[in-house]
mmCIF file of C-alpha atoms in Angstrom:
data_model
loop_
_atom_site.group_PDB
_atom_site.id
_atom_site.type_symbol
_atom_site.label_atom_id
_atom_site.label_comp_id
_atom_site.label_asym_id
_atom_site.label_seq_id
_atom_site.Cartn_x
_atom_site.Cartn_y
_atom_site.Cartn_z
ATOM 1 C CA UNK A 1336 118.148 -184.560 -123.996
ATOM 2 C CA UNK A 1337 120.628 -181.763 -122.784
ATOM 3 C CA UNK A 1338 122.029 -181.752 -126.354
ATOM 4 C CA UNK A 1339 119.720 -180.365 -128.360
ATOM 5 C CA UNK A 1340 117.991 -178.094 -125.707
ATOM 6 C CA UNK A 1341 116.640 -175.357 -128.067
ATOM 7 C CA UNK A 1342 117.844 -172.022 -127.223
ATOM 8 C CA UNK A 1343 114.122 -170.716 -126.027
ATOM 9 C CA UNK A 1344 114.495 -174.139 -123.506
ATOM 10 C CA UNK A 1345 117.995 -172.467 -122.122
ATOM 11 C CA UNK A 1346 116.100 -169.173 -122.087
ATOM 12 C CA UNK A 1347 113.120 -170.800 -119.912
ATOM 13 C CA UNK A 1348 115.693 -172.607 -117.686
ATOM 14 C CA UNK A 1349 118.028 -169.866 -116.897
ATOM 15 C CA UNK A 1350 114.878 -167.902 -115.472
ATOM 16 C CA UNK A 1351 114.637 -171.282 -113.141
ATOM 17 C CA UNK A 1352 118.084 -171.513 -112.633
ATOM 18 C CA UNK A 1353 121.067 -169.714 -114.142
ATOM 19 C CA UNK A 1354 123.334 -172.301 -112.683
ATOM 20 C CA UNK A 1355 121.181 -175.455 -114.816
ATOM 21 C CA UNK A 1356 121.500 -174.087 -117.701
ATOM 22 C CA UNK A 1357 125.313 -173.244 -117.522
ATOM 23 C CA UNK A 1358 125.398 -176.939 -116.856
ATOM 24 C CA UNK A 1359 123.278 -177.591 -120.175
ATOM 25 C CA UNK A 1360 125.180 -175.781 -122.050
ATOM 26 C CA UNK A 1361 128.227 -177.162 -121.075
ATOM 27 C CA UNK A 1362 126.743 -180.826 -121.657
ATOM 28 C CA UNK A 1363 125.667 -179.925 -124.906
ATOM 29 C CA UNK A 1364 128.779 -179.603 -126.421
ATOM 30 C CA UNK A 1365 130.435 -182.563 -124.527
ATOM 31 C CA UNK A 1366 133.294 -180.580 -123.510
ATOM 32 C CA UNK A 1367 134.943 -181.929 -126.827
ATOM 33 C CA UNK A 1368 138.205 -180.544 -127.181
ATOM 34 C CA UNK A 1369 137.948 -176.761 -129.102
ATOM 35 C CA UNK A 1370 134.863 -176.111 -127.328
ATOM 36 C CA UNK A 1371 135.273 -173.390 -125.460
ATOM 37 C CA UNK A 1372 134.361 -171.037 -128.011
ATOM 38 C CA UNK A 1373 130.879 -172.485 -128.749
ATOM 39 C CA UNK A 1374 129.987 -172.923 -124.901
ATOM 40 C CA UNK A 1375 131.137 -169.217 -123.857
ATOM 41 C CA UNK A 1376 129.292 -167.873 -127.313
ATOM 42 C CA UNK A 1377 125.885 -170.257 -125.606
ATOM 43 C CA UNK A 1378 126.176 -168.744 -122.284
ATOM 44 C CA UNK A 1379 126.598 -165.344 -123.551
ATOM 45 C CA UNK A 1380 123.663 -165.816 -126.257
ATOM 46 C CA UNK A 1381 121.791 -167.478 -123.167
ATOM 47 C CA UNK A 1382 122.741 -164.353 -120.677
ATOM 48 C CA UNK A 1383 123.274 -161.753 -122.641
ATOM 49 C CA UNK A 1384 127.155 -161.764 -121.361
ATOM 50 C CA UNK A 1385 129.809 -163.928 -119.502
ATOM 51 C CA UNK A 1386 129.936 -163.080 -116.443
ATOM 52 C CA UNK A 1387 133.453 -163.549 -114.777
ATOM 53 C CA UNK A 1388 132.184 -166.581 -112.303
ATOM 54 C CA UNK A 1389 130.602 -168.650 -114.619
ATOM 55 C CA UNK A 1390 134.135 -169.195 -115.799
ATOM 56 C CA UNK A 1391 134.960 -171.324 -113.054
ATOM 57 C CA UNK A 1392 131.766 -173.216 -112.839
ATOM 58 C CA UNK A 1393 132.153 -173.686 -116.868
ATOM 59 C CA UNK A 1394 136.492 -175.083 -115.737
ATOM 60 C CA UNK A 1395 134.939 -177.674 -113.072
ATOM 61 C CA UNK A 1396 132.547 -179.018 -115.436
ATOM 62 C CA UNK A 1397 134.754 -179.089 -118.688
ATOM 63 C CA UNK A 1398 138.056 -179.566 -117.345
ATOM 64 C CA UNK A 1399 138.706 -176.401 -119.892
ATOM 65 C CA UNK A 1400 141.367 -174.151 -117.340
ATOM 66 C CA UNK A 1401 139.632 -171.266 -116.168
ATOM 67 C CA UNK A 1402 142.714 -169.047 -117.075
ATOM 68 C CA UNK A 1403 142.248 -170.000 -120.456
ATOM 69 C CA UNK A 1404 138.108 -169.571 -120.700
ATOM 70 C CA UNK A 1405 138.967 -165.852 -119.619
ATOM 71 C CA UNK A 1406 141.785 -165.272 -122.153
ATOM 72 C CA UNK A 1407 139.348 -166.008 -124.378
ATOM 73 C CA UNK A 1408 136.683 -163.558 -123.274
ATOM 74 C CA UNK A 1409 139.121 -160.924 -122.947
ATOM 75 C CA UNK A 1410 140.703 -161.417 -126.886
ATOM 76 C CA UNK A 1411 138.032 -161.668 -128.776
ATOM 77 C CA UNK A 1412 135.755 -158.464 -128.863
ATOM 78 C CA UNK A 1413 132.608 -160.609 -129.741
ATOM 79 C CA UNK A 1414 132.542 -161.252 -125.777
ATOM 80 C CA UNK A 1415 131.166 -159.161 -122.985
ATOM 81 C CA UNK A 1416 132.106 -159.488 -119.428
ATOM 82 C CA UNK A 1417 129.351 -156.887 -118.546
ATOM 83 C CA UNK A 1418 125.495 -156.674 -118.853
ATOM 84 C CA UNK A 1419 124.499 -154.788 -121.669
ATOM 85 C CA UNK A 1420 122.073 -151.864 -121.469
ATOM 86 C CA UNK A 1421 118.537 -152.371 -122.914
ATOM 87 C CA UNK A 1422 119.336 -151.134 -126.257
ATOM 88 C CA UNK A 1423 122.498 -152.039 -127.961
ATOM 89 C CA UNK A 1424 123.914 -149.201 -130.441
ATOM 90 C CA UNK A 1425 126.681 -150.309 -132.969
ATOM 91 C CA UNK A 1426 128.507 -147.720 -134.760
ATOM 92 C CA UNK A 1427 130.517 -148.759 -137.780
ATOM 93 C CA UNK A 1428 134.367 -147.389 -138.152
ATOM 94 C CA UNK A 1429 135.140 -148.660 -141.035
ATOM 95 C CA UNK A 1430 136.681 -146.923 -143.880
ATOM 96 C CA UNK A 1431 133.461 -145.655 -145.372
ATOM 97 C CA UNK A 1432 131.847 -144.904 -142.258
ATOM 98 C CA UNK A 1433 134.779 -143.083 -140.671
ATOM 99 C CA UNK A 1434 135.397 -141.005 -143.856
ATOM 100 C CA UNK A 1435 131.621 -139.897 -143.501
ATOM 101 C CA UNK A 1436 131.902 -138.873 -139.875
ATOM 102 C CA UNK A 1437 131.447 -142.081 -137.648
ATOM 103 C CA UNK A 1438 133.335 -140.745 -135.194
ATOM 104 C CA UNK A 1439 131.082 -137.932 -134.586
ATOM 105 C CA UNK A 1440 128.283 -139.700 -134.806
ATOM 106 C CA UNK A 1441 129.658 -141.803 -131.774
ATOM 107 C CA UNK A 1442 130.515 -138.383 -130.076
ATOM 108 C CA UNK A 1443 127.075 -137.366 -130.424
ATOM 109 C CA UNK A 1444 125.745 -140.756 -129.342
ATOM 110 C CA UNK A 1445 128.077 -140.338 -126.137
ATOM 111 C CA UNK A 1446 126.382 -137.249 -125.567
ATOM 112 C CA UNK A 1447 122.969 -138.175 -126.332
ATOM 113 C CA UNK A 1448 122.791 -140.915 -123.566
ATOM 114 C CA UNK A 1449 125.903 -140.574 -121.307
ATOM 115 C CA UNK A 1450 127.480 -144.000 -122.568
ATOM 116 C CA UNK A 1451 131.060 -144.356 -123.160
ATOM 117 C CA UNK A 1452 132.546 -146.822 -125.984
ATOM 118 C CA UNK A 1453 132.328 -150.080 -125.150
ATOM 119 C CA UNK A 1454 130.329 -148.893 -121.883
ATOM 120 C CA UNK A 1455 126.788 -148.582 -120.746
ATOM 121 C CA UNK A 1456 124.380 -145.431 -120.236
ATOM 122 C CA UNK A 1457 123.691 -144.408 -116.211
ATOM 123 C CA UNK A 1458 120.163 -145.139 -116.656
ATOM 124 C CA UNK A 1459 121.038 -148.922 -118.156
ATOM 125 C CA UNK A 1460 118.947 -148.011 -121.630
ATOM 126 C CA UNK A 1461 121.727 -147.972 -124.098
ATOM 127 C CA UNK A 1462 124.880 -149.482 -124.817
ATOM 128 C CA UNK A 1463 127.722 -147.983 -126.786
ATOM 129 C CA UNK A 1464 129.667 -150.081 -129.212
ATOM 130 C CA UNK A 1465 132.198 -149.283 -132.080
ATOM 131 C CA UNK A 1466 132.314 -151.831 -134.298
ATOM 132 C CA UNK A 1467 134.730 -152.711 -137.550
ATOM 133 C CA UNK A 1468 132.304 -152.777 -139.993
ATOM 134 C CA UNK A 1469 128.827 -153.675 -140.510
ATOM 135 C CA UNK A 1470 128.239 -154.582 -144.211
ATOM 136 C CA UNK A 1471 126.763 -151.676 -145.247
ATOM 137 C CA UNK A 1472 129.600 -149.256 -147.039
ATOM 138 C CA UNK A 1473 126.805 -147.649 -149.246
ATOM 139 C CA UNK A 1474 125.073 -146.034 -146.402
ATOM 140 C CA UNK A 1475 127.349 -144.767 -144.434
ATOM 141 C CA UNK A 1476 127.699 -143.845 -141.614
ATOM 142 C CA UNK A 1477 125.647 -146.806 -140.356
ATOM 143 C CA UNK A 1478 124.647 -147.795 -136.870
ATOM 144 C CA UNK A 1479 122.747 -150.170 -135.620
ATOM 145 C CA UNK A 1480 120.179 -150.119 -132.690
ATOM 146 C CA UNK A 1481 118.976 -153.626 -131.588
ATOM 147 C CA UNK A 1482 120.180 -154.965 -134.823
ATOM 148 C CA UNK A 1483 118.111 -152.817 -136.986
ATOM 149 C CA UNK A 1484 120.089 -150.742 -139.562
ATOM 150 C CA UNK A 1485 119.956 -146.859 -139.755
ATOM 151 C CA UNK A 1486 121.788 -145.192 -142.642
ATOM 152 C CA UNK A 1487 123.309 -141.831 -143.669
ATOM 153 C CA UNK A 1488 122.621 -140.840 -139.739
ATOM 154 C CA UNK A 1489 124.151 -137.461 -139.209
ATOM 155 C CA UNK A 1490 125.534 -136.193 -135.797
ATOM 156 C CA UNK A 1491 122.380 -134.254 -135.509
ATOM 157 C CA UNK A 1492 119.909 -136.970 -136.276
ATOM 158 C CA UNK A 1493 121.054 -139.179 -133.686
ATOM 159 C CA UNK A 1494 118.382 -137.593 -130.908
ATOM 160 C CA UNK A 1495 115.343 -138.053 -133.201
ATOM 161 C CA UNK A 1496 117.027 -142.239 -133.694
ATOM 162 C CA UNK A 1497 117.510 -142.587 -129.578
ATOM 163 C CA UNK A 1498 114.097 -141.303 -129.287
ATOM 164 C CA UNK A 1499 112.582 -143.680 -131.703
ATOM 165 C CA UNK A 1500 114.224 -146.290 -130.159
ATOM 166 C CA UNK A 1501 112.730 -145.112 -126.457
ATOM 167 C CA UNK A 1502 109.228 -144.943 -127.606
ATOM 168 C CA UNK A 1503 110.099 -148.527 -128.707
ATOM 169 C CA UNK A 1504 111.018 -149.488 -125.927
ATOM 170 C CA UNK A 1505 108.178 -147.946 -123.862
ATOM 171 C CA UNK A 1506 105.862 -149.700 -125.949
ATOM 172 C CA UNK A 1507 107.814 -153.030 -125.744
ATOM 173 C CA UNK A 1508 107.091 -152.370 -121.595
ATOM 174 C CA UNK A 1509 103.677 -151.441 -122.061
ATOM 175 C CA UNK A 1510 102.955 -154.239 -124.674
ATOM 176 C CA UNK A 1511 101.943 -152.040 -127.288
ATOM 177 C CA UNK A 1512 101.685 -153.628 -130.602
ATOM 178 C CA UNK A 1513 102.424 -150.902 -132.932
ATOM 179 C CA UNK A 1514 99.134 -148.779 -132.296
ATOM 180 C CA UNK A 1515 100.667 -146.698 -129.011
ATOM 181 C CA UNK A 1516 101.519 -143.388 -130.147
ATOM 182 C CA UNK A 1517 104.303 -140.871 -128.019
ATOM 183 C CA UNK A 1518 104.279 -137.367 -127.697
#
């Protein structure tokens, strides 16, 4: 049963218990050997990030050494350690982007909302990453906000893009289904 717990069943049983549905997650995979990589990308697709204790709890039930769960987390970028804010902002540095001013657009994004790279805004809205590349050369500079793509954004655009994305958000809260209108 455990095995093929859909991911909306993990979501439903980590709002019961956090600690049951590290334990699915673990059982789903079996603790096969080369699983660490799937289970940490489950938890942190279940919780949004890894957080630094489920490590151990994840070692006692795999037999996977802890020491080696966390030099995993800490190598690959695709894993946080932290809670991420309640918008996650992308910037792409990759050739095309930084030639047409990623880098600024990032400073003005730091600005904007008070979040460092890699870091979170003091209010807990927005979250700051630099990214490689996103896929999308012919537009750059590109970020992405909660996975949705915005294109040729200049330094001076990125206000009227954060607050888009807050009016979003707002109506997200108030359960607004595209009719709510912001001033």
């Amino acid at each position: 049963m455990m095995k093929t717990m859909a991911v909306e069943e993990l979501q439903v049983l980590k709002e019961k218990n956090p600690l049951l549905a590290i334990d699915a997650i673990v059982q789903r995979h079996n603790a096969d050997p080369g699983s660490a990589i799937p289970i940490l990308q489950d938890i942190q697709n279940t919780f949004g990030y890894v957080a630094p204790e489920v490590l151990q709890r994840v070692s006692e039930l795999s037999g996977i050494l802890e020491s080696e769960l966390y030099s995993i987390v800490t190598f690959y970028s695709q894993f946080r350690m932290e809670p991420i804010g309640e918008n996650l902002i992308q910037v792409c540095h990759g050739t095309a982007c930084h030639l047409a001013g990623a880098e600024r657009v990032s400073e003005a994004i730091m600005h904007e909302t008070g979040a460092k790279d890699g870091g979170t805004s003091p209010d807990g809205k927005f979250t700051l990453e630099k990214v490689a590349c996103l896929g999308c050369c012919s537009l750059a500079p590109v970020i992405t906000v909660n996975e949705e793509t915005y294109g040729r954004v200049a330094p001076n655009e990125v206000g009227k893009v954060l607050k888009e994305i807050n009016g979003q958000t707002e109506d997200k809260k108030a359960g607004c289904k595209g009719g709510c209108h912001h001033e």
